[in-house]
Amino acid sequence: MNDQKPAAPVLGGGGFLRVRLDVSYDGGPFSGWALQPGRRTVQGVLEEALHLLVRRPIRVTVAGRTDAGVHARGQVVHLDLTEAEWQGLPRGHELDPAVAMLRRIRGALSRILGDLTGAVEVHRISLAPEGFDARFSALWRRYSYRIADGPALWDPLERYFTLWHKNPLDVVLLNEGSSKLLGLQNFLSFCKPREGATTIRELQRFEFARGEDGVIVATVQADAFCHNMVRALIGSALYVGEGVEEPGWLHERLLAKKRDAKSVLAAPHPLVLEEVAYPSDDELLARAELTRARREH
């Protein structure tokens, strides 16, 4: 929790205050981020907790929707509250609204999650600067993916967030292949397209490094990701790392702009949304407007 003096309230459209939540979660028990009828999702339990607090339905906007089983350390969410809802405590209470809201939402999440308490954690609540949009103001999202390539590296204590890959992988080949995908490209071959949505993205980082423990960690960063994109990139790269395909094959797949039998998704459980980056406060609105314009074309 940041101990700095809270920003003065910024009234948005309709007199609402925009509130930012910094959230992490274990994606294992959930059917992904987004609401789904009859299924437990991260968005669902978070909105249920907020409903308990403010006594009306709340809809949140997220920086990046994650698939079933995918985790997050650095997810960002926004919602809009009235000033009365933000203050929300008896007059004279000594807590600042952000501290009070953080305590209350943690309590509400614990009641809703029961035995899964701790699977979703709100680390920080703050009033957002003017123009902030968790989704459209973001500059980039960064994911990590852990791979243990061989039984000697399979640690049972890390099995819920590490891919146990049977065959050894060559990190040099992985990086040679992945580097050919960087830049502004059409990633149709590595996405599950959504109706009316573009598959053009700027891939800024796609690299692999073997740690001192022998486990390979992939880093994937882009301005945004289309559906299944990170898992498809990792799944295809594994063919190259094993030596089944040449490094240039990944670029050939990109140029083909099609999904076929070799469009394989890597398992979701090792994937973690690590960080979402935003511009300076005075550039938030311009960034959001630019992103919306790009998504519409």
Coordinates of C-alpha atoms in Angstrom, one line a residue:
M1 CA 0.0 0.0 0.0
N2 CA 1.3 3.4 -1.0
D3 CA 1.5 5.8 2.0
Q4 CA 1.6 8.9 -0.2
K5 CA -1.1 11.5 0.3
P6 CA -4.1 10.5 -1.9
A7 CA -4.8 12.4 -5.1
A8 CA -7.7 14.9 -5.1
P9 CA -10.8 13.3 -6.5
V10 CA -11.3 13.6 -10.2
L11 CA -14.9 13.6 -11.3
G12 CA -15.5 11.7 -14.5
G13 CA -18.6 11.4 -16.7
G14 CA -21.8 11.5 -14.7
G15 CA -20.0 12.7 -11.6
F16 CA -18.2 9.4 -10.9
L17 CA -14.7 8.8 -9.5
R18 CA -12.5 6.4 -11.5
V19 CA -10.8 4.0 -9.1
R20 CA -7.8 1.8 -10.0
L21 CA -7.2 -1.6 -8.4
D22 CA -3.9 -3.5 -8.6
V23 CA -4.8 -7.2 -8.4
S24 CA -3.0 -10.6 -8.4
Y25 CA -4.6 -14.0 -8.6
D26 CA -4.0 -17.7 -8.9
G27 CA -5.8 -18.6 -12.0
G28 CA -6.0 -22.4 -11.3
P29 CA -9.4 -22.4 -9.6
F30 CA -11.1 -20.1 -12.1
S31 CA -12.5 -20.4 -15.6
G32 CA -10.5 -17.4 -16.7
W33 CA -10.9 -13.7 -16.1
A34 CA -14.1 -12.9 -18.0
L35 CA -17.7 -13.5 -16.8
Q36 CA -19.2 -16.8 -17.9
P37 CA -22.7 -18.1 -16.9
G38 CA -22.5 -20.8 -14.3
R39 CA -18.7 -20.6 -13.9
R40 CA -16.4 -19.1 -11.3
T41 CA -14.3 -16.4 -12.8
V42 CA -11.9 -13.8 -11.4
Q43 CA -14.1 -10.9 -12.7
G44 CA -17.1 -12.6 -11.3
V45 CA -15.8 -12.9 -7.7
L46 CA -14.3 -9.4 -7.8
E47 CA -17.6 -7.8 -9.0
E48 CA -19.5 -9.8 -6.4
A49 CA -17.2 -8.5 -3.6
L50 CA -17.7 -4.9 -4.9
H51 CA -21.5 -5.4 -5.0
L52 CA -21.4 -6.4 -1.3
L53 CA -19.5 -3.2 -0.5
V54 CA -21.4 -0.5 -2.4
R55 CA -24.8 -2.3 -2.6
R56 CA -25.3 -2.0 -6.4
P57 CA -24.0 -3.9 -9.4
I58 CA -20.4 -2.9 -10.4
R59 CA -18.8 -3.6 -13.7
V60 CA -15.0 -3.5 -13.9
T61 CA -12.6 -3.0 -16.8
V62 CA -9.4 -5.0 -16.9
A63 CA -6.0 -4.4 -18.6
G64 CA -5.8 -7.9 -20.1
R65 CA -8.3 -10.8 -20.0
T66 CA -6.6 -14.0 -19.0
D67 CA -7.6 -17.5 -20.1
A68 CA -8.7 -20.3 -17.7
G69 CA -5.8 -21.4 -15.5
V70 CA -3.6 -18.3 -16.3
H71 CA -2.3 -16.3 -13.3
A72 CA -1.5 -12.6 -12.7
R73 CA 0.9 -10.7 -10.5
G74 CA 0.4 -7.3 -12.0
Q75 CA -3.2 -7.1 -13.3
V76 CA -4.8 -3.7 -13.4
V77 CA -8.6 -3.0 -13.1
H78 CA -10.7 0.2 -13.1
L79 CA -14.2 0.9 -11.9
D80 CA -16.3 4.0 -11.3
L81 CA -17.8 5.0 -7.9
T82 CA -19.7 8.0 -6.7
E83 CA -17.9 10.2 -4.2
A84 CA -20.2 9.0 -1.5
E85 CA -19.4 5.4 -2.3
W86 CA -15.6 6.2 -2.3
Q87 CA -15.8 7.9 1.1
G88 CA -18.3 5.2 2.3
L89 CA -17.5 5.3 6.0
P90 CA -19.1 6.9 9.1
R91 CA -18.2 10.6 9.5
G92 CA -15.1 11.1 11.5
H93 CA -13.6 7.7 10.7
E94 CA -9.8 8.0 11.0
L95 CA -9.0 5.9 7.9
D96 CA -8.4 7.4 4.5
P97 CA -10.9 6.1 1.9
A98 CA -8.3 4.1 0.0
V99 CA -7.1 2.3 3.2
A100 CA -10.7 1.6 4.3
M101 CA -11.8 0.4 0.9
L102 CA -8.8 -2.0 0.6
R103 CA -9.6 -3.5 4.0
R104 CA -13.3 -3.9 3.2
I105 CA -12.7 -5.5 -0.3
R106 CA -10.3 -8.0 1.2
G107 CA -12.9 -9.0 3.8
A108 CA -15.6 -9.3 1.1
L109 CA -13.3 -11.4 -1.1
S110 CA -12.6 -13.7 1.9
R111 CA -16.3 -14.2 2.5
I112 CA -17.0 -15.0 -1.2
L113 CA -14.0 -17.2 -1.8
G114 CA -14.2 -19.3 1.4
D115 CA -11.7 -22.1 1.1
L116 CA -10.1 -20.3 -1.8
T117 CA -9.3 -17.2 0.3
G118 CA -6.1 -15.7 -1.0
A119 CA -6.6 -16.9 -4.6
V120 CA -7.5 -13.3 -5.5
E121 CA -5.7 -10.4 -3.8
V122 CA -6.2 -6.7 -4.2
H123 CA -2.9 -5.1 -3.3
R124 CA -3.6 -1.4 -3.9
I125 CA -6.6 0.8 -4.4
S126 CA -6.2 4.4 -5.6
L127 CA -8.1 7.2 -7.3
A128 CA -7.0 7.1 -11.0
P129 CA -5.7 10.2 -12.8
E130 CA -7.9 11.9 -15.3
G131 CA -8.2 10.0 -18.5
F132 CA -7.1 6.7 -17.1
D133 CA -8.5 3.5 -18.7
A134 CA -7.1 0.2 -17.4
R135 CA -7.4 -1.3 -20.9
F136 CA -7.0 1.4 -23.5
S137 CA -4.4 3.6 -21.7
A138 CA -1.9 0.7 -21.3
L139 CA 1.4 0.9 -23.2
W140 CA 2.2 -2.8 -22.9
R141 CA 1.6 -6.1 -21.1
R142 CA 4.3 -8.4 -20.0
Y143 CA 3.9 -12.2 -19.4
S144 CA 6.3 -14.8 -18.1
Y145 CA 6.2 -18.6 -18.8
R146 CA 8.2 -21.2 -16.9
I147 CA 9.4 -24.4 -18.6
A148 CA 11.3 -27.4 -17.0
D149 CA 12.6 -29.3 -20.0
G150 CA 13.4 -32.7 -18.6
P151 CA 12.6 -34.9 -15.5
A152 CA 15.7 -33.8 -13.6
L153 CA 14.1 -30.3 -13.4
W154 CA 10.6 -31.4 -12.4
D155 CA 10.0 -30.0 -8.9
P156 CA 6.7 -31.2 -7.5
L157 CA 6.4 -28.0 -5.4
E158 CA 6.4 -25.9 -8.6
R159 CA 4.3 -28.1 -10.8
Y160 CA 1.2 -25.8 -10.6
F161 CA 3.1 -23.0 -12.4
T162 CA 5.7 -24.7 -14.4
L163 CA 5.4 -26.7 -17.7
W164 CA 7.0 -30.1 -17.4
H165 CA 8.3 -30.7 -20.9
K166 CA 9.7 -34.1 -21.6
N167 CA 12.3 -33.2 -24.3
P168 CA 15.3 -30.9 -23.9
L169 CA 15.1 -27.4 -25.4
D170 CA 17.8 -25.4 -27.0
V171 CA 17.6 -21.8 -25.8
V172 CA 19.7 -20.5 -28.6
L173 CA 17.3 -21.9 -31.2
L174 CA 14.3 -20.6 -29.2
N175 CA 15.7 -17.1 -29.3
E176 CA 16.7 -17.3 -32.9
G177 CA 13.2 -18.2 -33.9
S178 CA 11.3 -15.9 -31.6
S179 CA 13.3 -12.8 -32.6
K180 CA 11.9 -13.1 -36.1
L181 CA 8.4 -12.3 -34.9
L182 CA 9.2 -8.9 -33.2
G183 CA 7.6 -5.7 -34.4
L184 CA 4.2 -4.7 -35.7
Q185 CA 2.7 -7.7 -37.3
N186 CA -0.5 -9.5 -38.1
F187 CA -0.6 -12.4 -35.6
L188 CA -3.6 -14.2 -37.1
S189 CA -1.6 -17.5 -37.2
F190 CA -1.1 -17.2 -33.4
C191 CA -4.5 -15.9 -32.4
K192 CA -8.1 -17.1 -32.0
P193 CA -9.8 -14.2 -33.8
R194 CA -12.7 -12.5 -32.2
E195 CA -15.4 -11.2 -34.4
G196 CA -14.7 -7.6 -35.3
A197 CA -11.3 -7.5 -33.6
T198 CA -8.0 -6.9 -35.2
T199 CA -5.1 -9.4 -34.9
I200 CA -2.4 -6.8 -35.6
R201 CA -0.2 -6.3 -32.5
E202 CA 3.3 -5.0 -31.8
L203 CA 5.4 -7.8 -30.2
Q204 CA 8.1 -6.0 -28.3
R205 CA 9.8 -8.8 -26.5
F206 CA 9.8 -12.6 -27.1
E207 CA 12.8 -14.2 -25.4
F208 CA 14.0 -17.2 -23.5
A209 CA 16.5 -17.5 -20.7
R210 CA 17.6 -20.5 -18.6
G211 CA 17.9 -19.6 -14.9
E212 CA 20.4 -20.8 -12.3
D213 CA 17.9 -23.5 -11.3
G214 CA 18.0 -24.8 -14.9
V215 CA 14.4 -23.8 -15.6
I216 CA 13.7 -21.8 -18.8
V217 CA 11.7 -18.6 -18.4
A218 CA 10.1 -17.0 -21.5
T219 CA 9.3 -13.3 -21.5
V220 CA 6.6 -12.1 -23.9
Q221 CA 5.7 -8.4 -24.1
A222 CA 3.4 -6.6 -26.5
D223 CA 1.2 -3.5 -26.7
A224 CA -1.7 -5.9 -26.4
F225 CA -2.4 -9.6 -27.0
C226 CA -5.3 -11.2 -29.0
H227 CA -7.0 -14.3 -27.7
N228 CA -4.6 -17.2 -27.0
M229 CA -1.7 -15.3 -28.5
V230 CA 0.9 -15.9 -25.8
R231 CA 0.1 -19.6 -25.5
A232 CA 0.2 -20.0 -29.3
L233 CA 3.6 -18.3 -29.5
I234 CA 5.1 -20.5 -26.8
G235 CA 3.5 -23.7 -28.2
S236 CA 4.9 -23.0 -31.7
A237 CA 8.3 -22.0 -30.3
L238 CA 8.6 -25.4 -28.5
Y239 CA 8.8 -27.1 -32.0
V240 CA 11.9 -24.9 -32.7
G241 CA 13.5 -25.4 -29.3
E242 CA 13.3 -29.2 -29.8
G243 CA 14.8 -29.0 -33.2
V244 CA 11.6 -30.3 -34.9
E245 CA 11.4 -27.1 -37.0
E246 CA 14.0 -24.6 -38.1
P247 CA 14.0 -21.2 -36.5
G248 CA 12.7 -19.6 -39.7
W249 CA 9.6 -21.7 -39.4
L250 CA 8.1 -19.3 -36.9
H251 CA 8.3 -16.4 -39.3
E252 CA 6.8 -18.6 -42.1
R253 CA 3.9 -19.4 -39.8
L254 CA 3.4 -15.6 -39.2
L255 CA 3.4 -14.9 -42.9
A256 CA 0.9 -17.7 -43.6
K257 CA -1.8 -15.9 -41.6
K258 CA -3.7 -19.1 -41.0
R259 CA -4.5 -21.6 -38.2
D260 CA -4.0 -25.3 -38.9
A261 CA -3.0 -28.6 -37.2
K262 CA 0.3 -27.0 -36.0
S263 CA -1.4 -24.2 -34.2
V264 CA -0.8 -25.7 -30.8
L265 CA -1.5 -23.9 -27.5
A266 CA 1.0 -24.3 -24.7
A267 CA -0.6 -25.3 -21.3
P268 CA -2.1 -22.3 -19.4
H269 CA -0.8 -23.0 -15.9
P270 CA 2.8 -21.7 -16.3
L271 CA 1.6 -18.4 -17.8
V272 CA 1.7 -15.3 -15.6
L273 CA 0.7 -11.7 -16.4
E274 CA 3.6 -9.9 -14.7
E275 CA 3.1 -6.2 -15.4
V276 CA 1.1 -3.6 -17.3
A277 CA 2.7 -0.3 -18.1
Y278 CA 1.1 3.1 -18.5
P279 CA 2.3 6.5 -19.7
S280 CA 2.6 9.6 -17.6
D281 CA -0.6 11.0 -16.2
D282 CA -0.9 13.8 -18.8
E283 CA -0.7 11.3 -21.6
L284 CA -3.3 8.8 -20.4
L285 CA -6.3 10.1 -22.3
A286 CA -4.4 10.5 -25.6
R287 CA -3.1 7.0 -25.3
A288 CA -6.6 5.6 -24.7
E289 CA -8.0 7.5 -27.7
L290 CA -5.2 6.3 -29.9
T291 CA -5.6 2.7 -28.8
R292 CA -9.4 2.8 -29.4
A293 CA -8.9 4.2 -32.9
R294 CA -6.4 1.4 -33.7
R295 CA -8.8 -1.3 -32.5
E296 CA -11.6 0.1 -34.7
H297 CA -9.5 -0.4 -37.9

